[in-house]
């Protein structure tokens, strides 16, 4: 039994490592962010469809559910486009540090969706995140475009996570993801065509390395990572999973420093700001878990 538990924890941190490696692939792939996300969602959607057929899940959903999943698909597409464009405009470290600010947005978005009041400690943590972002921005002003795109990416990511949290209560997570990926591809196709880009031979001619990186991104870092995260939550508490995923920027920045030392080495003030954001995110998760534990205890005693 202890070996099985260790195996699941090891699997969880492998999934977090994969999440952090997504940003590295974004740096390595040479095509634009719109094209990159189109390929990612298209290939991941196909792989998800094959998985659905393999495990014999039912694809039929209501029109209302399809519309809601489509909206979420557009949001996750926007998250990935702004995230990868943040890497293009700045670097991996900036994109991941800004992505960590999602906890700040969550403290205001969650109360709206779940109709609860904003908690005092969430405001304090939100302000600490703002301080962290300010430290990064003031020390890395040359990367202001990347910083803004990174913040937008965090906003879209948080919005997507909150919306998906409502879907999971009533729908199969794999089915949700499949429809989100497909709707994201449709949205990006329309957007790409609107910019005057044609889906001609040139669009599909990529270097062999780009094809390899994109396939790894779509299969390992998207389809497998999602299915793996759902599977691991059967054996490990959701809190532990969420807390572990907060380490994604740590893994990503560490890998980037090793692989791209010339472009990823930042000022001391950047790391102070990034650490402040990461510590705040971890404290926020710990507070939420403590509060949830107390509520359960009160319910039992009552």
PDB file of C-alpha atoms in Angstrom:
ATOM      1  CA  UNK A   1       0.000   0.000   0.000  1.00  0.00           C
ATOM      2  CA  UNK A   2       2.760   2.553   0.845  1.00  0.00           C
ATOM      3  CA  UNK A   3       4.390   1.716  -2.511  1.00  0.00           C
ATOM      4  CA  UNK A   4       1.117   2.396  -4.339  1.00  0.00           C
ATOM      5  CA  UNK A   5       0.766   5.752  -2.550  1.00  0.00           C
ATOM      6  CA  UNK A   6       4.356   6.709  -3.408  1.00  0.00           C
ATOM      7  CA  UNK A   7       3.689   5.708  -7.024  1.00  0.00           C
ATOM      8  CA  UNK A   8       0.682   8.041  -7.224  1.00  0.00           C
ATOM      9  CA  UNK A   9       2.598  10.940  -5.662  1.00  0.00           C
ATOM     10  CA  UNK A  10       5.420  10.334  -8.135  1.00  0.00           C
ATOM     11  CA  UNK A  11       2.885  10.326 -10.967  1.00  0.00           C
ATOM     12  CA  UNK A  12       1.396  13.590  -9.688  1.00  0.00           C
ATOM     13  CA  UNK A  13       4.750  15.380  -9.665  1.00  0.00           C
ATOM     14  CA  UNK A  14       5.533  13.984 -13.104  1.00  0.00           C
ATOM     15  CA  UNK A  15       2.285  15.607 -14.294  1.00  0.00           C
ATOM     16  CA  UNK A  16       3.315  18.905 -12.657  1.00  0.00           C
ATOM     17  CA  UNK A  17       6.718  18.629 -14.339  1.00  0.00           C
ATOM     18  CA  UNK A  18       4.928  18.092 -17.675  1.00  0.00           C
ATOM     19  CA  UNK A  19       2.818  21.209 -17.022  1.00  0.00           C
ATOM     20  CA  UNK A  20       5.991  23.209 -16.396  1.00  0.00           C
ATOM     21  CA  UNK A  21       7.583  21.743 -19.527  1.00  0.00           C
ATOM     22  CA  UNK A  22       4.716  23.163 -21.638  1.00  0.00           C
ATOM     23  CA  UNK A  23       6.336  26.606 -21.459  1.00  0.00           C
ATOM     24  CA  UNK A  24       9.668  25.128 -22.586  1.00  0.00           C
ATOM     25  CA  UNK A  25       8.005  23.681 -25.675  1.00  0.00           C
ATOM     26  CA  UNK A  26       6.456  27.099 -26.318  1.00  0.00           C
ATOM     27  CA  UNK A  27       9.979  28.533 -26.418  1.00  0.00           C
ATOM     28  CA  UNK A  28      11.299  25.759 -28.683  1.00  0.00           C
ATOM     29  CA  UNK A  29       8.471  25.771 -31.250  1.00  0.00           C
ATOM     30  CA  UNK A  30       9.170  28.356 -33.952  1.00  0.00           C
ATOM     31  CA  UNK A  31       5.661  29.007 -35.340  1.00  0.00           C
ATOM     32  CA  UNK A  32       3.333  31.799 -34.122  1.00  0.00           C
ATOM     33  CA  UNK A  33       1.167  31.398 -31.034  1.00  0.00           C
ATOM     34  CA  UNK A  34      -2.152  31.291 -32.955  1.00  0.00           C
ATOM     35  CA  UNK A  35      -0.951  28.530 -35.245  1.00  0.00           C
ATOM     36  CA  UNK A  36       0.654  26.691 -32.314  1.00  0.00           C
ATOM     37  CA  UNK A  37      -2.540  26.645 -30.232  1.00  0.00           C
ATOM     38  CA  UNK A  38      -4.599  25.613 -33.292  1.00  0.00           C
ATOM     39  CA  UNK A  39      -2.364  22.572 -33.755  1.00  0.00           C
ATOM     40  CA  UNK A  40      -2.345  21.825 -30.028  1.00  0.00           C
ATOM     41  CA  UNK A  41      -6.136  21.824 -29.699  1.00  0.00           C
ATOM     42  CA  UNK A  42      -6.740  19.993 -32.994  1.00  0.00           C
ATOM     43  CA  UNK A  43      -4.337  17.123 -32.228  1.00  0.00           C
ATOM     44  CA  UNK A  44      -5.429  16.928 -28.567  1.00  0.00           C
ATOM     45  CA  UNK A  45      -9.081  16.860 -29.688  1.00  0.00           C
ATOM     46  CA  UNK A  46      -8.413  13.941 -32.047  1.00  0.00           C
ATOM     47  CA  UNK A  47      -6.519  12.028 -29.345  1.00  0.00           C
ATOM     48  CA  UNK A  48      -9.295  12.725 -26.833  1.00  0.00           C
ATOM     49  CA  UNK A  49     -11.875  11.454 -29.342  1.00  0.00           C
ATOM     50  CA  UNK A  50      -9.924   8.198 -29.780  1.00  0.00           C
ATOM     51  CA  UNK A  51      -9.750   7.820 -25.982  1.00  0.00           C
ATOM     52  CA  UNK A  52     -13.517   8.393 -25.692  1.00  0.00           C
ATOM     53  CA  UNK A  53     -14.153   5.670 -28.289  1.00  0.00           C
ATOM     54  CA  UNK A  54     -11.700   3.348 -26.531  1.00  0.00           C
ATOM     55  CA  UNK A  55     -13.411   3.611 -23.139  1.00  0.00           C
ATOM     56  CA  UNK A  56     -16.867   3.836 -24.792  1.00  0.00           C
ATOM     57  CA  UNK A  57     -18.090   7.120 -23.340  1.00  0.00           C
ATOM     58  CA  UNK A  58     -21.277   8.729 -24.663  1.00  0.00           C
ATOM     59  CA  UNK A  59     -20.700  11.914 -26.643  1.00  0.00           C
ATOM     60  CA  UNK A  60     -24.316  13.094 -26.683  1.00  0.00           C
ATOM     61  CA  UNK A  61     -24.962  16.285 -24.679  1.00  0.00           C
ATOM     62  CA  UNK A  62     -27.681  18.951 -24.627  1.00  0.00           C
ATOM     63  CA  UNK A  63     -27.523  22.067 -26.814  1.00  0.00           C
ATOM     64  CA  UNK A  64     -27.166  24.198 -23.686  1.00  0.00           C
ATOM     65  CA  UNK A  65     -24.188  22.137 -22.471  1.00  0.00           C
ATOM     66  CA  UNK A  66     -22.595  22.345 -25.922  1.00  0.00           C
ATOM     67  CA  UNK A  67     -22.939  26.136 -25.899  1.00  0.00           C
ATOM     68  CA  UNK A  68     -21.401  26.407 -22.413  1.00  0.00           C
ATOM     69  CA  UNK A  69     -18.530  24.055 -23.305  1.00  0.00           C
ATOM     70  CA  UNK A  70     -17.927  26.091 -26.467  1.00  0.00           C
ATOM     71  CA  UNK A  71     -17.607  29.312 -24.445  1.00  0.00           C
ATOM     72  CA  UNK A  72     -15.123  27.575 -22.144  1.00  0.00           C
ATOM     73  CA  UNK A  73     -13.233  26.295 -25.215  1.00  0.00           C
ATOM     74  CA  UNK A  74     -12.836  29.851 -26.513  1.00  0.00           C
ATOM     75  CA  UNK A  75     -11.563  30.976 -23.093  1.00  0.00           C
ATOM     76  CA  UNK A  76      -8.942  28.195 -22.854  1.00  0.00           C
ATOM     77  CA  UNK A  77      -7.859  28.960 -26.432  1.00  0.00           C
ATOM     78  CA  UNK A  78      -7.372  32.619 -25.477  1.00  0.00           C
ATOM     79  CA  UNK A  79      -5.441  31.525 -22.369  1.00  0.00           C
ATOM     80  CA  UNK A  80      -3.021  29.408 -24.399  1.00  0.00           C
ATOM     81  CA  UNK A  81      -2.600  32.023 -27.150  1.00  0.00           C
ATOM     82  CA  UNK A  82      -1.779  34.810 -24.656  1.00  0.00           C
ATOM     83  CA  UNK A  83       0.479  32.456 -22.657  1.00  0.00           C
ATOM     84  CA  UNK A  84       2.597  31.416 -25.642  1.00  0.00           C
ATOM     85  CA  UNK A  85       2.629  34.961 -27.002  1.00  0.00           C
ATOM     86  CA  UNK A  86       3.874  36.134 -23.589  1.00  0.00           C
ATOM     87  CA  UNK A  87       6.799  33.732 -24.020  1.00  0.00           C
ATOM     88  CA  UNK A  88       7.416  35.120 -27.530  1.00  0.00           C
ATOM     89  CA  UNK A  89       7.284  38.739 -26.328  1.00  0.00           C
ATOM     90  CA  UNK A  90       9.342  38.112 -23.154  1.00  0.00           C
ATOM     91  CA  UNK A  91      10.539  34.670 -22.020  1.00  0.00           C
ATOM     92  CA  UNK A  92       9.486  31.547 -20.104  1.00  0.00           C
ATOM     93  CA  UNK A  93      10.248  33.023 -16.665  1.00  0.00           C
ATOM     94  CA  UNK A  94       8.079  36.120 -17.220  1.00  0.00           C
ATOM     95  CA  UNK A  95       5.170  34.083 -18.641  1.00  0.00           C
ATOM     96  CA  UNK A  96       5.203  31.598 -15.738  1.00  0.00           C
ATOM     97  CA  UNK A  97       5.630  34.260 -13.052  1.00  0.00           C
ATOM     98  CA  UNK A  98       2.621  36.157 -14.421  1.00  0.00           C
ATOM     99  CA  UNK A  99       0.660  32.906 -14.748  1.00  0.00           C
ATOM    100  CA  UNK A 100       1.085  32.447 -10.983  1.00  0.00           C
ATOM    101  CA  UNK A 101      -0.964  35.597 -10.397  1.00  0.00           C
ATOM    102  CA  UNK A 102      -4.100  33.572 -11.158  1.00  0.00           C
ATOM    103  CA  UNK A 103      -4.767  33.324  -7.408  1.00  0.00           C
ATOM    104  CA  UNK A 104      -5.302  37.106  -7.364  1.00  0.00           C
ATOM    105  CA  UNK A 105      -7.964  36.868 -10.076  1.00  0.00           C
ATOM    106  CA  UNK A 106      -9.544  33.806  -8.437  1.00  0.00           C
ATOM    107  CA  UNK A 107     -10.152  35.742  -5.200  1.00  0.00           C
ATOM    108  CA  UNK A 108     -12.534  38.016  -7.125  1.00  0.00           C
ATOM    109  CA  UNK A 109     -13.908  35.658  -9.795  1.00  0.00           C
ATOM    110  CA  UNK A 110     -14.833  32.727  -7.489  1.00  0.00           C
ATOM    111  CA  UNK A 111     -17.171  34.785  -5.251  1.00  0.00           C
ATOM    112  CA  UNK A 112     -19.095  35.933  -8.351  1.00  0.00           C
ATOM    113  CA  UNK A 113     -19.587  32.412  -9.739  1.00  0.00           C
ATOM    114  CA  UNK A 114     -20.177  30.652  -6.419  1.00  0.00           C
ATOM    115  CA  UNK A 115     -22.160  33.551  -4.903  1.00  0.00           C
ATOM    116  CA  UNK A 116     -20.116  33.949  -1.738  1.00  0.00           C
ATOM    117  CA  UNK A 117     -18.549  36.946  -0.072  1.00  0.00           C
ATOM    118  CA  UNK A 118     -14.918  37.934  -0.649  1.00  0.00           C
ATOM    119  CA  UNK A 119     -12.844  36.750   2.306  1.00  0.00           C
ATOM    120  CA  UNK A 120     -10.464  39.088   4.123  1.00  0.00           C
ATOM    121  CA  UNK A 121      -7.381  36.933   3.683  1.00  0.00           C
ATOM    122  CA  UNK A 122      -8.082  36.685  -0.072  1.00  0.00           C
ATOM    123  CA  UNK A 123      -7.858  40.473  -0.344  1.00  0.00           C
ATOM    124  CA  UNK A 124      -4.572  40.461   1.602  1.00  0.00           C
ATOM    125  CA  UNK A 125      -3.132  37.700  -0.592  1.00  0.00           C
ATOM    126  CA  UNK A 126      -4.386  39.521  -3.684  1.00  0.00           C
ATOM    127  CA  UNK A 127      -2.532  42.660  -2.608  1.00  0.00           C
ATOM    128  CA  UNK A 128       0.655  40.625  -2.029  1.00  0.00           C
ATOM    129  CA  UNK A 129       0.366  39.257  -5.563  1.00  0.00           C
ATOM    130  CA  UNK A 130      -0.002  42.844  -6.851  1.00  0.00           C
ATOM    131  CA  UNK A 131       3.206  43.760  -4.982  1.00  0.00           C
ATOM    132  CA  UNK A 132       4.970  40.763  -6.562  1.00  0.00           C
ATOM    133  CA  UNK A 133       3.775  41.757 -10.037  1.00  0.00           C
ATOM    134  CA  UNK A 134       4.876  45.366  -9.388  1.00  0.00           C
ATOM    135  CA  UNK A 135       8.382  44.199  -8.387  1.00  0.00           C
ATOM    136  CA  UNK A 136       8.662  42.129 -11.566  1.00  0.00           C
ATOM    137  CA  UNK A 137       7.268  44.890 -13.795  1.00  0.00           C
ATOM    138  CA  UNK A 138       9.492  47.627 -12.360  1.00  0.00           C
ATOM    139  CA  UNK A 139      12.623  45.509 -12.739  1.00  0.00           C
ATOM    140  CA  UNK A 140      11.770  44.054 -16.160  1.00  0.00           C
ATOM    141  CA  UNK A 141      10.025  46.992 -17.869  1.00  0.00           C
ATOM    142  CA  UNK A 142      11.573  45.948 -21.210  1.00  0.00           C
ATOM    143  CA  UNK A 143       9.265  42.941 -21.126  1.00  0.00           C
ATOM    144  CA  UNK A 144       6.078  44.958 -20.490  1.00  0.00           C
ATOM    145  CA  UNK A 145       4.212  43.419 -23.476  1.00  0.00           C
ATOM    146  CA  UNK A 146       5.022  39.920 -22.235  1.00  0.00           C
ATOM    147  CA  UNK A 147       3.983  40.874 -18.694  1.00  0.00           C
ATOM    148  CA  UNK A 148       0.582  42.202 -19.852  1.00  0.00           C
ATOM    149  CA  UNK A 149      -0.021  39.121 -22.009  1.00  0.00           C
ATOM    150  CA  UNK A 150       1.011  36.890 -19.086  1.00  0.00           C
ATOM    151  CA  UNK A 151      -1.506  38.613 -16.802  1.00  0.00           C
ATOM    152  CA  UNK A 152      -4.233  38.203 -19.443  1.00  0.00           C
ATOM    153  CA  UNK A 153      -3.276  34.532 -19.691  1.00  0.00           C
ATOM    154  CA  UNK A 154      -3.659  34.144 -15.907  1.00  0.00           C
ATOM    155  CA  UNK A 155      -7.065  35.862 -16.040  1.00  0.00           C
ATOM    156  CA  UNK A 156      -8.339  33.566 -18.808  1.00  0.00           C
ATOM    157  CA  UNK A 157      -6.901  30.516 -17.027  1.00  0.00           C
ATOM    158  CA  UNK A 158      -8.655  31.389 -13.755  1.00  0.00           C
ATOM    159  CA  UNK A 159     -11.938  32.117 -15.529  1.00  0.00           C
ATOM    160  CA  UNK A 160     -11.675  28.773 -17.329  1.00  0.00           C
ATOM    161  CA  UNK A 161     -10.870  26.871 -14.118  1.00  0.00           C
ATOM    162  CA  UNK A 162     -13.827  28.381 -12.251  1.00  0.00           C
ATOM    163  CA  UNK A 163     -16.250  27.688 -15.121  1.00  0.00           C
ATOM    164  CA  UNK A 164     -14.939  24.132 -15.519  1.00  0.00           C
ATOM    165  CA  UNK A 165     -15.393  23.625 -11.779  1.00  0.00           C
ATOM    166  CA  UNK A 166     -19.132  24.056 -12.304  1.00  0.00           C
ATOM    167  CA  UNK A 167     -19.188  21.685 -15.296  1.00  0.00           C
ATOM    168  CA  UNK A 168     -17.383  18.867 -13.453  1.00  0.00           C
ATOM    169  CA  UNK A 169     -20.269  18.672 -10.970  1.00  0.00           C
ATOM    170  CA  UNK A 170     -22.617  17.357 -13.674  1.00  0.00           C
ATOM    171  CA  UNK A 171     -20.566  16.136 -16.656  1.00  0.00           C
ATOM    172  CA  UNK A 172     -17.730  13.728 -17.450  1.00  0.00           C
ATOM    173  CA  UNK A 173     -14.434  15.626 -17.510  1.00  0.00           C
ATOM    174  CA  UNK A 174     -13.166  13.882 -20.662  1.00  0.00           C
ATOM    175  CA  UNK A 175     -16.326  14.750 -22.596  1.00  0.00           C
ATOM    176  CA  UNK A 176     -16.067  18.359 -21.404  1.00  0.00           C
ATOM    177  CA  UNK A 177     -12.463  18.616 -22.620  1.00  0.00           C
ATOM    178  CA  UNK A 178     -13.253  17.065 -26.001  1.00  0.00           C
ATOM    179  CA  UNK A 179     -15.961  19.635 -26.780  1.00  0.00           C
ATOM    180  CA  UNK A 180     -13.786  22.462 -25.420  1.00  0.00           C
ATOM    181  CA  UNK A 181     -10.877  21.470 -27.667  1.00  0.00           C
ATOM    182  CA  UNK A 182     -13.093  21.174 -30.760  1.00  0.00           C
ATOM    183  CA  UNK A 183     -14.828  24.528 -30.123  1.00  0.00           C
ATOM    184  CA  UNK A 184     -11.417  26.125 -29.509  1.00  0.00           C
ATOM    185  CA  UNK A 185     -10.216  24.874 -32.902  1.00  0.00           C
ATOM    186  CA  UNK A 186     -13.349  26.277 -34.607  1.00  0.00           C
ATOM    187  CA  UNK A 187     -12.865  29.656 -32.879  1.00  0.00           C
ATOM    188  CA  UNK A 188      -9.178  29.834 -33.815  1.00  0.00           C
ATOM    189  CA  UNK A 189      -9.935  28.777 -37.407  1.00  0.00           C
ATOM    190  CA  UNK A 190     -12.386  31.670 -37.783  1.00  0.00           C
ATOM    191  CA  UNK A 191      -9.949  34.063 -36.091  1.00  0.00           C
ATOM    192  CA  UNK A 192      -7.012  32.975 -38.281  1.00  0.00           C
ATOM    193  CA  UNK A 193      -9.090  33.317 -41.457  1.00  0.00           C
ATOM    194  CA  UNK A 194     -10.245  36.773 -40.299  1.00  0.00           C
ATOM    195  CA  UNK A 195      -6.597  37.888 -40.082  1.00  0.00           C
ATOM    196  CA  UNK A 196      -6.156  37.028 -43.763  1.00  0.00           C
ATOM    197  CA  UNK A 197      -4.156  33.835 -43.236  1.00  0.00           C
ATOM    198  CA  UNK A 198      -5.167  30.930 -45.475  1.00  0.00           C
ATOM    199  CA  UNK A 199      -5.116  27.245 -44.546  1.00  0.00           C
ATOM    200  CA  UNK A 200      -2.941  26.474 -47.540  1.00  0.00           C
ATOM    201  CA  UNK A 201       0.030  24.165 -48.013  1.00  0.00           C
ATOM    202  CA  UNK A 202       2.334  26.676 -46.331  1.00  0.00           C
ATOM    203  CA  UNK A 203       0.230  26.604 -43.130  1.00  0.00           C
ATOM    204  CA  UNK A 204       0.841  22.867 -42.773  1.00  0.00           C
ATOM    205  CA  UNK A 205       4.513  22.861 -43.759  1.00  0.00           C
ATOM    206  CA  UNK A 206       6.525  22.843 -40.525  1.00  0.00           C
ATOM    207  CA  UNK A 207      10.036  21.795 -39.669  1.00  0.00           C
ATOM    208  CA  UNK A 208      10.455  18.208 -38.458  1.00  0.00           C
ATOM    209  CA  UNK A 209      11.417  19.465 -34.975  1.00  0.00           C
ATOM    210  CA  UNK A 210       8.320  21.669 -34.779  1.00  0.00           C
ATOM    211  CA  UNK A 211       6.133  18.659 -35.634  1.00  0.00           C
ATOM    212  CA  UNK A 212       7.826  16.606 -32.905  1.00  0.00           C
ATOM    213  CA  UNK A 213       7.489  19.369 -30.286  1.00  0.00           C
ATOM    214  CA  UNK A 214       3.845  20.070 -31.225  1.00  0.00           C
ATOM    215  CA  UNK A 215       2.938  16.385 -31.017  1.00  0.00           C
ATOM    216  CA  UNK A 216       4.566  16.141 -27.562  1.00  0.00           C
ATOM    217  CA  UNK A 217       2.687  19.285 -26.514  1.00  0.00           C
ATOM    218  CA  UNK A 218      -0.691  17.998 -27.759  1.00  0.00           C
ATOM    219  CA  UNK A 219      -0.330  14.377 -26.657  1.00  0.00           C
ATOM    220  CA  UNK A 220       1.810  14.297 -23.512  1.00  0.00           C
ATOM    221  CA  UNK A 221       1.316  17.848 -22.176  1.00  0.00           C
ATOM    222  CA  UNK A 222      -2.393  18.125 -23.041  1.00  0.00           C
ATOM    223  CA  UNK A 223      -4.345  14.887 -23.634  1.00  0.00           C
ATOM    224  CA  UNK A 224      -2.281  12.606 -21.365  1.00  0.00           C
ATOM    225  CA  UNK A 225      -1.712  15.287 -18.700  1.00  0.00           C
ATOM    226  CA  UNK A 226      -5.431  15.944 -18.409  1.00  0.00           C
ATOM    227  CA  UNK A 227      -6.456  12.268 -18.256  1.00  0.00           C
ATOM    228  CA  UNK A 228      -3.600  11.601 -15.818  1.00  0.00           C
ATOM    229  CA  UNK A 229      -4.682  14.449 -13.524  1.00  0.00           C
ATOM    230  CA  UNK A 230      -8.235  13.079 -13.394  1.00  0.00           C
ATOM    231  CA  UNK A 231      -6.900   9.573 -12.662  1.00  0.00           C
ATOM    232  CA  UNK A 232      -4.515  10.661  -9.913  1.00  0.00           C
ATOM    233  CA  UNK A 233      -7.312  12.501  -8.075  1.00  0.00           C
ATOM    234  CA  UNK A 234      -8.910   9.111  -7.396  1.00  0.00           C
ATOM    235  CA  UNK A 235      -6.046   8.295  -5.025  1.00  0.00           C
ATOM    236  CA  UNK A 236      -4.790  11.708  -3.862  1.00  0.00           C
ATOM    237  CA  UNK A 237      -6.911  14.474  -2.322  1.00  0.00           C
ATOM    238  CA  UNK A 238      -7.916  17.347  -4.658  1.00  0.00           C
ATOM    239  CA  UNK A 239      -6.191  19.789  -2.282  1.00  0.00           C
ATOM    240  CA  UNK A 240      -2.840  17.980  -2.615  1.00  0.00           C
ATOM    241  CA  UNK A 241      -3.241  17.922  -6.402  1.00  0.00           C
ATOM    242  CA  UNK A 242      -4.035  21.660  -6.575  1.00  0.00           C
ATOM    243  CA  UNK A 243      -1.206  22.518  -4.168  1.00  0.00           C
ATOM    244  CA  UNK A 244       1.245  20.460  -6.221  1.00  0.00           C
ATOM    245  CA  UNK A 245       0.169  22.126  -9.473  1.00  0.00           C
ATOM    246  CA  UNK A 246       1.026  25.480  -7.901  1.00  0.00           C
ATOM    247  CA  UNK A 247       4.641  24.322  -8.209  1.00  0.00           C
ATOM    248  CA  UNK A 248       4.335  24.368 -12.019  1.00  0.00           C
ATOM    249  CA  UNK A 249       6.098  27.770 -12.361  1.00  0.00           C
ATOM    250  CA  UNK A 250       8.927  26.554 -10.098  1.00  0.00           C
ATOM    251  CA  UNK A 251       9.572  23.530 -12.315  1.00  0.00           C
ATOM    252  CA  UNK A 252       9.182  25.583 -15.498  1.00  0.00           C
ATOM    253  CA  UNK A 253      11.498  28.422 -14.454  1.00  0.00           C
ATOM    254  CA  UNK A 254      14.108  25.955 -13.157  1.00  0.00           C
ATOM    255  CA  UNK A 255      14.084  24.002 -16.452  1.00  0.00           C
ATOM    256  CA  UNK A 256      14.230  27.244 -18.466  1.00  0.00           C
ATOM    257  CA  UNK A 257      17.266  28.458 -16.485  1.00  0.00           C
ATOM    258  CA  UNK A 258      19.078  25.207 -17.281  1.00  0.00           C
ATOM    259  CA  UNK A 259      18.132  25.094 -20.988  1.00  0.00           C
ATOM    260  CA  UNK A 260      18.188  28.819 -21.829  1.00  0.00           C
ATOM    261  CA  UNK A 261      20.605  30.476 -19.354  1.00  0.00           C
ATOM    262  CA  UNK A 262      21.340  33.434 -21.636  1.00  0.00           C
ATOM    263  CA  UNK A 263      17.711  34.563 -22.108  1.00  0.00           C
ATOM    264  CA  UNK A 264      16.204  33.364 -18.815  1.00  0.00           C
ATOM    265  CA  UNK A 265      18.612  34.846 -16.265  1.00  0.00           C
ATOM    266  CA  UNK A 266      16.659  37.668 -14.597  1.00  0.00           C
ATOM    267  CA  UNK A 267      17.358  40.407 -12.052  1.00  0.00           C
ATOM    268  CA  UNK A 268      17.276  39.647  -8.274  1.00  0.00           C
ATOM    269  CA  UNK A 269      14.130  41.803  -7.981  1.00  0.00           C
ATOM    270  CA  UNK A 270      12.349  39.528 -10.468  1.00  0.00           C
ATOM    271  CA  UNK A 271      13.009  36.467  -8.307  1.00  0.00           C
ATOM    272  CA  UNK A 272      11.885  38.313  -5.154  1.00  0.00           C
ATOM    273  CA  UNK A 273       8.612  39.203  -6.893  1.00  0.00           C
ATOM    274  CA  UNK A 274       8.182  35.685  -8.303  1.00  0.00           C
ATOM    275  CA  UNK A 275       8.845  34.049  -4.908  1.00  0.00           C
ATOM    276  CA  UNK A 276       6.372  36.447  -3.241  1.00  0.00           C
ATOM    277  CA  UNK A 277       3.672  35.442  -5.758  1.00  0.00           C
ATOM    278  CA  UNK A 278       4.390  31.707  -5.415  1.00  0.00           C
ATOM    279  CA  UNK A 279       4.447  31.784  -1.588  1.00  0.00           C
ATOM    280  CA  UNK A 280       1.178  33.749  -1.588  1.00  0.00           C
ATOM    281  CA  UNK A 281      -0.447  31.186  -3.899  1.00  0.00           C
ATOM    282  CA  UNK A 282       0.661  28.321  -1.631  1.00  0.00           C
ATOM    283  CA  UNK A 283      -0.578  30.133   1.496  1.00  0.00           C
ATOM    284  CA  UNK A 284      -3.902  30.793  -0.203  1.00  0.00           C
ATOM    285  CA  UNK A 285      -4.284  27.060  -0.914  1.00  0.00           C
ATOM    286  CA  UNK A 286      -3.353  26.165   2.684  1.00  0.00           C
ATOM    287  CA  UNK A 287      -5.867  28.662   4.109  1.00  0.00           C
ATOM    288  CA  UNK A 288      -8.626  27.328   1.871  1.00  0.00           C
ATOM    289  CA  UNK A 289      -7.854  23.743   2.905  1.00  0.00           C
ATOM    290  CA  UNK A 290      -7.809  24.701   6.629  1.00  0.00           C
ATOM    291  CA  UNK A 291     -11.123  26.547   6.289  1.00  0.00           C
ATOM    292  CA  UNK A 292     -12.677  23.630   4.395  1.00  0.00           C
ATOM    293  CA  UNK A 293     -11.465  21.209   7.093  1.00  0.00           C
ATOM    294  CA  UNK A 294     -12.981  23.327   9.853  1.00  0.00           C
ATOM    295  CA  UNK A 295     -16.318  23.524   8.063  1.00  0.00           C
ATOM    296  CA  UNK A 296     -16.438  19.738   7.694  1.00  0.00           C
ATOM    297  CA  UNK A 297     -15.593  19.300  11.386  1.00  0.00           C
ATOM    298  CA  UNK A 298     -18.362  21.737  12.380  1.00  0.00           C
ATOM    299  CA  UNK A 299     -20.866  19.944  10.164  1.00  0.00           C
ATOM    300  CA  UNK A 300     -19.994  16.592  11.772  1.00  0.00           C
ATOM    301  CA  UNK A 301     -20.220  17.950  15.329  1.00  0.00           C
ATOM    302  CA  UNK A 302     -23.487  19.723  14.563  1.00  0.00           C
TER     303      UNK A 302
END
